[in-house]
Coordinates of C-alpha atoms and ligand atoms in Angstrom, one line a residue:
X959 CA 25.1 -14.7 -3.9
X960 CA 23.1 -11.8 -2.0
X961 CA 19.6 -11.3 -3.4
X962 CA 18.7 -8.0 -4.9
X963 CA 15.5 -6.3 -4.3
X964 CA 13.6 -3.2 -5.4
X965 CA 10.8 -1.9 -3.1
X966 CA 7.6 -0.7 -4.4
X967 CA 5.0 1.2 -2.3
X968 CA 1.6 1.5 -3.7
X969 CA -1.0 4.0 -2.1
X970 CA -2.8 7.4 -2.2
X971 CA 0.0 9.5 -0.7
X972 CA -2.7 12.1 -0.1
X973 CA -0.4 13.6 1.1
X974 CA 2.9 11.7 1.4
X975 CA 3.8 11.6 5.4
X976 CA 7.1 11.1 7.2
X977 CA 5.9 7.6 8.1
X978 CA 5.6 6.7 4.4
X979 CA 9.4 7.6 4.2
X980 CA 10.1 5.8 7.3
X981 CA 8.6 2.9 6.1
X982 CA 11.3 2.4 3.4
X983 CA 14.1 3.2 5.6
X984 CA 13.2 0.7 8.2
X985 CA 12.1 -2.0 5.6
X986 CA 15.8 -1.5 3.9
X987 CA 17.4 -1.8 7.2
X988 CA 15.9 -5.1 7.9
X989 CA 16.3 -6.6 4.4
X990 CA 20.0 -5.8 4.6
X991 CA 20.1 -7.1 7.9
X992 CA 18.8 -10.3 6.4
X993 CA 21.4 -10.4 3.6
X994 CA 19.5 -8.5 0.8
X995 CA 20.8 -5.8 -1.2
X996 CA 18.1 -2.9 -1.6
X997 CA 18.8 -1.3 -5.0
X998 CA 15.9 1.3 -5.0
X999 CA 12.7 2.2 -3.5
X1000 CA 9.5 3.4 -5.6
X1001 CA 6.5 5.2 -4.7
X1002 CA 3.6 4.6 -7.0
X1003 CA 0.6 7.2 -6.2
X1004 CA -2.6 5.7 -7.2
X1005 CA -4.6 6.9 -10.4
X1006 CA -7.1 9.8 -9.8
X1007 CA -9.9 7.4 -10.8
X1008 CA -9.4 5.2 -7.8
X1009 CA -12.8 5.5 -6.2
X1010 CA -12.0 7.5 -3.2
X1011 CA -13.8 10.8 -2.7
X1012 CA -11.1 12.5 -1.0
X1013 CA -8.3 12.0 -3.5
X1014 CA -6.5 15.1 -4.4
X1015 CA -5.4 15.5 -8.0
X1016 CA -2.4 13.5 -9.0
X1017 CA -0.5 16.6 -9.9
X1018 CA -0.4 17.5 -6.3
X1019 CA 0.3 14.0 -5.0
X1020 CA 3.2 13.6 -7.4
X1021 CA 4.6 17.0 -6.6
X1022 CA 4.5 16.5 -2.9
X1023 CA 6.3 13.0 -3.3
X1024 CA 9.0 14.8 -5.2
X1025 CA 9.5 17.3 -2.7
X1026 CA 9.6 14.9 0.1
X1027 CA 12.2 12.7 -1.8
X1028 CA 14.4 15.3 -3.0
X1029 CA 17.1 14.5 -0.4
X1030 CA 17.0 10.8 -0.8
X1031 CA 19.8 9.1 -2.6
X1032 CA 17.5 5.7 -3.2
X1033 CA 13.9 6.7 -3.3
X1034 CA 12.0 7.9 -6.2
X1035 CA 8.4 8.4 -7.6
X1036 CA 7.1 6.1 -10.2
X1037 CA 4.4 7.9 -12.1
X1038 CA 3.5 5.2 -14.6
X1039 CA 0.6 3.8 -12.7
X1040 CA -1.0 7.4 -12.3
X1041 CA -0.3 8.0 -16.2
X1042 CA -2.6 5.2 -17.2
X1043 CA -6.1 5.8 -18.7
X1044 CA -7.7 4.3 -15.5
X1045 CA -7.2 2.7 -12.2
X1046 CA -5.1 -0.7 -12.6
X1047 CA -4.8 -3.3 -10.0
X1048 CA -1.7 -3.4 -7.8
X1049 CA -0.5 -6.7 -9.1
X1050 CA -0.2 -5.2 -12.8
X1051 CA 1.8 -2.3 -11.3
X1052 CA 4.1 -4.6 -9.7
X1053 CA 4.3 -6.7 -12.8
X1054 CA 5.0 -3.6 -15.0
X1055 CA 7.8 -2.6 -12.7
X1056 CA 9.4 -6.1 -12.7
X1057 CA 9.2 -6.3 -16.5
X1058 CA 10.9 -2.9 -16.9
X1059 CA 13.7 -3.9 -14.5
X1060 CA 14.1 -7.3 -16.4
X1061 CA 14.3 -5.4 -19.8
X1062 CA 16.9 -3.1 -18.3
X1063 CA 18.9 -5.9 -16.9
X1064 CA 18.7 -8.0 -19.9
X1065 CA 19.8 -5.1 -22.0
X1066 CA 22.9 -4.5 -19.7
X1067 CA 23.9 -8.2 -19.7
X1068 CA 23.8 -8.2 -23.5
X1069 CA 26.0 -5.2 -23.7
X1070 CA 28.3 -7.0 -21.1
X1071 CA 28.5 -10.1 -23.0
X1072 CA 28.8 -8.6 -26.5
X1073 CA 31.7 -6.5 -24.9
X1074 CA 33.3 -9.8 -23.6
X1075 CA 32.7 -11.5 -26.9
X1076 CA 30.7 -14.2 -25.2
X1077 CA 28.1 -15.9 -27.7
X1078 CA 26.3 -17.8 -25.2
X1079 CA 24.7 -15.1 -23.1
X1080 CA 22.9 -17.9 -21.0
X1081 CA 20.4 -15.6 -19.4
X1082 CA 16.7 -16.5 -19.0
X1083 CA 14.8 -13.3 -19.6
X1084 CA 12.0 -14.3 -17.2
X1085 CA 14.6 -14.9 -14.4
X1086 CA 15.8 -11.7 -13.2
X1087 CA 18.1 -11.4 -10.2
X1088 CA 16.4 -8.2 -9.0
X1089 CA 13.0 -8.9 -7.6
X1090 CA 10.3 -6.2 -7.2
X1091 CA 8.7 -6.6 -3.8
X1092 CA 5.5 -4.9 -2.5
X1093 CA 5.9 -2.9 0.7
X1094 CA 3.0 -2.0 2.7
X1095 CA 1.5 -1.4 6.2
X1096 CA -0.6 -4.0 8.3
X1097 CA -3.9 -2.2 7.3
X1098 CA -3.1 -3.0 3.6
X1099 CA -2.4 -6.5 4.4
X1100 CA -5.7 -6.9 6.1
X1101 CA -7.4 -5.5 3.0
X1102 CA -6.6 -8.7 1.3
X1103 CA -9.3 -10.4 3.3
X1104 CA -12.1 -8.0 2.3
X1105 CA -14.4 -9.9 -0.1
X1106 CA -14.3 -8.7 -3.7
X1107 CA -11.6 -6.1 -3.0
X1108 CA -8.8 -8.3 -4.5
X1109 CA -8.5 -10.9 -7.1
X1110 CA -7.3 -14.1 -5.2
X1111 CA -5.1 -14.9 -8.2
X1112 CA -3.4 -11.5 -8.0
X1113 CA -2.7 -12.2 -4.1
X1114 CA -1.3 -15.5 -5.0
X1115 CA 1.0 -14.2 -7.7
X1116 CA 2.2 -11.1 -5.6
X1117 CA 3.2 -13.4 -3.0
X1118 CA 4.5 -16.2 -5.0
X1119 CA 6.4 -14.0 -7.7
X1120 CA 7.5 -11.0 -5.6
X1121 CA 7.0 -11.3 -1.9
X1122 CA 5.6 -8.7 0.6
X1123 CA 7.2 -6.4 3.0
X1124 CA 4.8 -5.7 5.7
X1125 CA 5.4 -2.9 8.3
X1126 CA 3.4 -3.2 11.5
X1127 CA 0.6 -0.6 12.1
X1128 CA -1.2 -0.1 15.3
X1129 CA -4.5 -1.7 15.4
X1130 CA -3.4 -4.5 13.0
X1131 CA -2.1 -8.0 14.3
X1132 CA -0.1 -9.3 11.4
X1133 CA 0.3 -12.8 12.8
X1134 CA -3.6 -13.0 13.0
X1135 CA -4.2 -11.5 9.8
X1136 CA -1.9 -14.2 8.1
X1137 CA -3.2 -16.9 10.1
X1138 CA -6.8 -16.2 9.0
X1139 CA -6.3 -15.9 5.4
X1140 CA -5.5 -19.2 3.4
X1141 CA -3.6 -17.5 0.6
X1142 CA -1.4 -15.4 3.0
X1143 CA -0.8 -18.7 5.3
X1144 CA 0.4 -20.6 2.2
X1145 CA 2.8 -18.0 1.4
X1146 CA 3.8 -17.0 4.8
X1147 CA 7.6 -17.5 4.2
X1148 CA 7.3 -14.8 1.4
X1149 CA 5.9 -12.2 3.8
X1150 CA 8.6 -10.3 5.8
X1151 CA 7.3 -8.4 8.8
X1152 CA 9.1 -5.2 9.8
X1153 CA 8.4 -4.2 13.3
X1154 CA 8.2 -0.4 13.7
X1155 CA 9.7 -0.3 17.3
X1156 CA 9.1 3.4 17.4
X1157 CA 5.3 3.4 17.2
X1158 CA 4.1 5.8 14.7
X1159 CA 0.5 6.4 14.0
X1160 CA 0.8 9.2 11.4
X1161 CA -1.9 8.7 8.6
X1162 CA -2.7 10.9 5.6
X1163 CA -6.2 11.0 6.9
X1164 CA -4.9 12.7 10.1
X1165 CA -3.0 15.3 8.4
X1166 CA -6.0 15.9 6.2
X1167 CA -7.9 16.5 9.4
X1168 CA -5.3 18.7 11.0
X1169 CA -5.1 20.9 7.8
X1170 CA -9.0 21.3 7.9
X1171 CA -8.8 22.4 11.4
X1172 CA -5.9 24.8 10.7
X1173 CA -3.6 22.8 13.2
X1174 CA -0.1 22.5 12.7
X1175 CA 1.5 19.6 10.6
X1176 CA 5.0 20.5 11.2
X1177 CA 7.3 17.4 11.7
X1178 CA 4.6 15.0 10.6
X1179 CA 5.3 15.8 6.9
X1180 CA 8.5 17.1 5.0
X1181 CA 8.9 20.8 5.6
X1182 CA 8.5 21.4 1.9
X1183 CA 5.3 19.3 1.7
X1184 CA 4.0 21.5 4.5
X1185 CA 4.7 24.5 2.6
X1186 CA 3.3 23.0 -0.7
X1187 CA 0.0 22.2 1.2
X1188 CA -0.3 25.8 2.6
X1189 CA 0.7 27.4 -0.9
X1190 CA -2.0 25.3 -2.7
X1191 CA -4.5 25.5 0.0
X1192 CA -5.1 21.7 0.0
X1193 CA -7.3 19.7 2.4
X1194 CA -9.2 22.8 3.7
X1195 CA -12.4 22.3 1.8
X1196 CA -15.5 21.1 3.7
X1197 CA -15.4 17.6 1.8
X1198 CA -12.8 16.5 4.0
X1199 CA -14.9 17.3 7.1
X1200 CA -17.3 14.3 6.4
X1201 CA -14.6 12.2 4.7
X1202 CA -15.4 8.6 5.0
X1203 CA -12.7 6.9 3.0
X1204 CA -11.9 3.5 2.1
X1205 CA -9.0 3.1 4.4
X1206 CA -11.3 3.9 7.5
X1207 CA -13.8 1.4 6.2
X1208 CA -11.0 -1.1 5.8
X1209 CA -9.9 -0.5 9.2
X1210 CA -13.3 -0.8 10.5
X1211 CA -14.1 -3.9 8.8
X1212 CA -10.8 -5.5 9.8
X1213 CA -11.5 -4.5 13.4
X1214 CA -15.0 -6.2 13.0
X1215 CA -13.5 -9.2 11.4
X1216 CA -10.8 -9.6 14.6
X1217 CA -13.8 -9.2 17.0
X1218 CA -15.8 -12.0 15.2
X1219 CA -12.8 -14.4 15.6
X1220 CA -13.7 -17.0 18.1
X1221 CA -11.4 -17.2 21.1
X1222 CA -12.0 -20.4 23.1
X1223 CA -11.0 -18.9 26.4
X1224 CA -13.7 -16.2 26.2
X1225 CA -16.5 -18.2 24.9
X1226 CA -19.4 -18.2 27.4
X1227 CA -23.0 -17.0 27.2
X1228 CA -22.3 -13.7 29.0
X1229 CA -19.3 -12.7 26.9
X1230 CA -21.3 -13.6 23.8
X1231 CA -24.1 -11.4 24.7
X1232 CA -21.8 -8.7 25.6
X1233 CA -20.0 -9.2 22.5
X1234 CA -23.2 -9.0 20.4
X1235 CA -24.3 -5.9 22.2
X1236 CA -21.0 -4.1 21.6
X1237 CA -21.0 -5.4 17.9
X1238 CA -24.6 -3.9 17.4
X1239 CA -23.6 -0.5 18.9
X1240 CA -20.4 -0.5 16.8
X1241 CA -22.3 -1.6 13.7
X1242 CA -24.9 1.1 14.0
X1243 CA -22.4 3.8 14.6
X1244 CA -20.3 2.8 11.9
X1245 CA -23.0 1.5 9.6
X1246 CA -22.2 4.2 7.0
X1247 CA -18.5 3.5 6.7
X1248 CA -19.1 -0.3 6.4
X1249 CA -21.6 0.4 3.6
X1250 CA -19.0 2.5 2.0
X1251 CA -16.6 -0.4 1.8
X1252 CA -19.4 -2.3 -0.2
X1253 CA -19.7 0.6 -2.5
X1254 CA -16.0 1.0 -3.2
X1255 CA -15.7 -2.8 -3.7
X1256 CA -18.4 -2.7 -6.2
X1257 CA -16.7 0.2 -8.0
X1258 CA -13.5 -1.5 -8.0
X1259 CA -15.0 -4.6 -9.5
X1260 CA -16.4 -2.4 -12.4
X1261 CA -13.2 -0.7 -12.8
X1262 CA -11.5 -4.0 -13.0
X1263 CA -14.0 -5.4 -15.5
X1264 CA -13.5 -2.3 -17.6
X1265 CA -9.6 -2.7 -17.4
X1266 CA -9.7 -6.4 -18.2
X1267 CA -11.5 -5.5 -21.5
X1268 CA -8.8 -3.0 -22.3
X1269 CA -5.4 -4.2 -23.7
X1270 CA -2.8 -4.7 -21.0
X1271 CA -0.8 -1.5 -20.1
Ligands
ATP1605 N1 1.4 4.8 10.1 C1 1.7 3.8 9.3 N2 2.2 2.7 9.7 C2 2.3 1.7 8.8 N3 2.1 1.6 7.5 C3 1.5 2.8 7.2 C4 1.3 3.9 7.9 N4 0.9 5.0 7.3 C5 0.6 4.6 5.9 N5 1.0 3.3 5.8 C6 1.0 2.4 4.6 O1 1.6 3.1 3.7 C7 1.0 2.5 2.3 C8 0.5 3.8 1.5 O2 -0.6 4.4 2.4 P1 -1.7 5.4 2.1 O3 -1.1 6.4 1.2 O4 -2.9 4.8 1.7 O5 -1.6 6.1 3.5 P2 -2.5 6.2 4.7 O6 -1.8 7.2 5.5 O7 -2.7 4.9 5.2 O8 -3.8 6.9 4.0 P3 -5.2 7.4 4.4 O9 -5.2 7.7 5.8 O10 -5.5 8.4 3.4 O11 -6.0 6.1 4.2 C9 -0.1 1.6 2.8 O12 0.4 0.4 2.6 C10 -0.3 1.9 4.3 O13 -0.7 0.6 4.9
NMN1606 N1 -7.4 -5.2 -6.2 C1 -6.4 -4.5 -6.2 O1 -5.3 -4.5 -6.7 C2 -6.6 -3.3 -5.0 C3 -7.6 -3.4 -4.3 C4 -7.7 -2.0 -3.4 C5 -6.6 -1.3 -3.2 N2 -5.5 -1.4 -4.0 C6 -4.4 -0.5 -3.9 O2 -4.0 -0.3 -2.6 C7 -3.6 1.1 -2.4 C8 -4.6 1.6 -1.4 O3 -4.4 2.7 -1.1 P1 -5.3 3.5 0.0 O4 -5.0 2.6 1.3 O5 -5.0 4.8 0.0 O6 -6.9 3.4 -0.3 C9 -3.9 1.8 -3.8 O7 -2.5 1.7 -4.5 C10 -4.8 0.8 -4.5 O8 -4.6 0.7 -6.1 C11 -5.4 -2.4 -4.9

């Protein structure tokens, strides 16, 4: 029997770009090619309390997602995550969606079985035949290796119970990221890599920058999203000028990690000295951003602690 899946993408969507939409499309193509049935795709915008200075209010981010998805017959926004009282870890978001699907499937099965007058339903409520998989880009995958950003047990469960669909992103070597992380390596079979063969480096950061500089964003975001941004004068405030967001920090940290990886063929004194000098320069110029990741990690830890104290959503 073909396996059925639902794709769930978690992120800021600040704003949603054409690349977010394309990621879903190319992931569905590949999953179907491998014999899966993709039932639906959900975008779950992160809570306003996620510690990112540049986050635009959820009302705008959801409105833009809805406009961008108006013409899709299989993609939708899920606002559950953003409607909670505070930020919640991605694993809990995934879990919530899986539980809702399980409930739905169970009630459907109940109906069918009672219609058929079958007494023994023989259905395990914990075993659903639709799996919610997390879809993300290469940078998101590399964030699993940032100390204190993720609870290792969450990474384990995401991979064990759900599985990941990772879309390649320029600057991120997926096989290296997996090779360097014990948990990812252990669950490699549950990570499907989708190669974006038409290289696309659109990011929300670049869109915000373009808006700040009054440059066109046409064909990078949906037309209606472009109009919405203009109508609400989003991303034009000075705070975006100096934006130093978590994603940049992740990118930088990840790049630094990649460079620290020993490569036997280049290890000699000269290359080590060159490397040290380069790293020093990079470290000083990017010092602020790397510091930011520590700050964000600590805030996330605090949020997580707070979250663990409160009842499960
Ligand atoms: N060009 C891209 N290629 C591959 N993955 C992408 C791309 N743009 C976004 N993603 C992925 O989309 C998901 C949601 O991303 P997010 O909303 O953080 O967008 P972003 O463009 O990376 O944002 P920002 O630039 O604000 O950090 C993440 O898993 C991210 O890795
Ligand atoms: N421990 C965690 O569950 C954890 C840590 C960091 C980011 N995230 C998620 O990753 C996404 C990151 O979005 P950005 O790439 O826009 O920062 C958000 O949905 C956020 O909730 C989850």
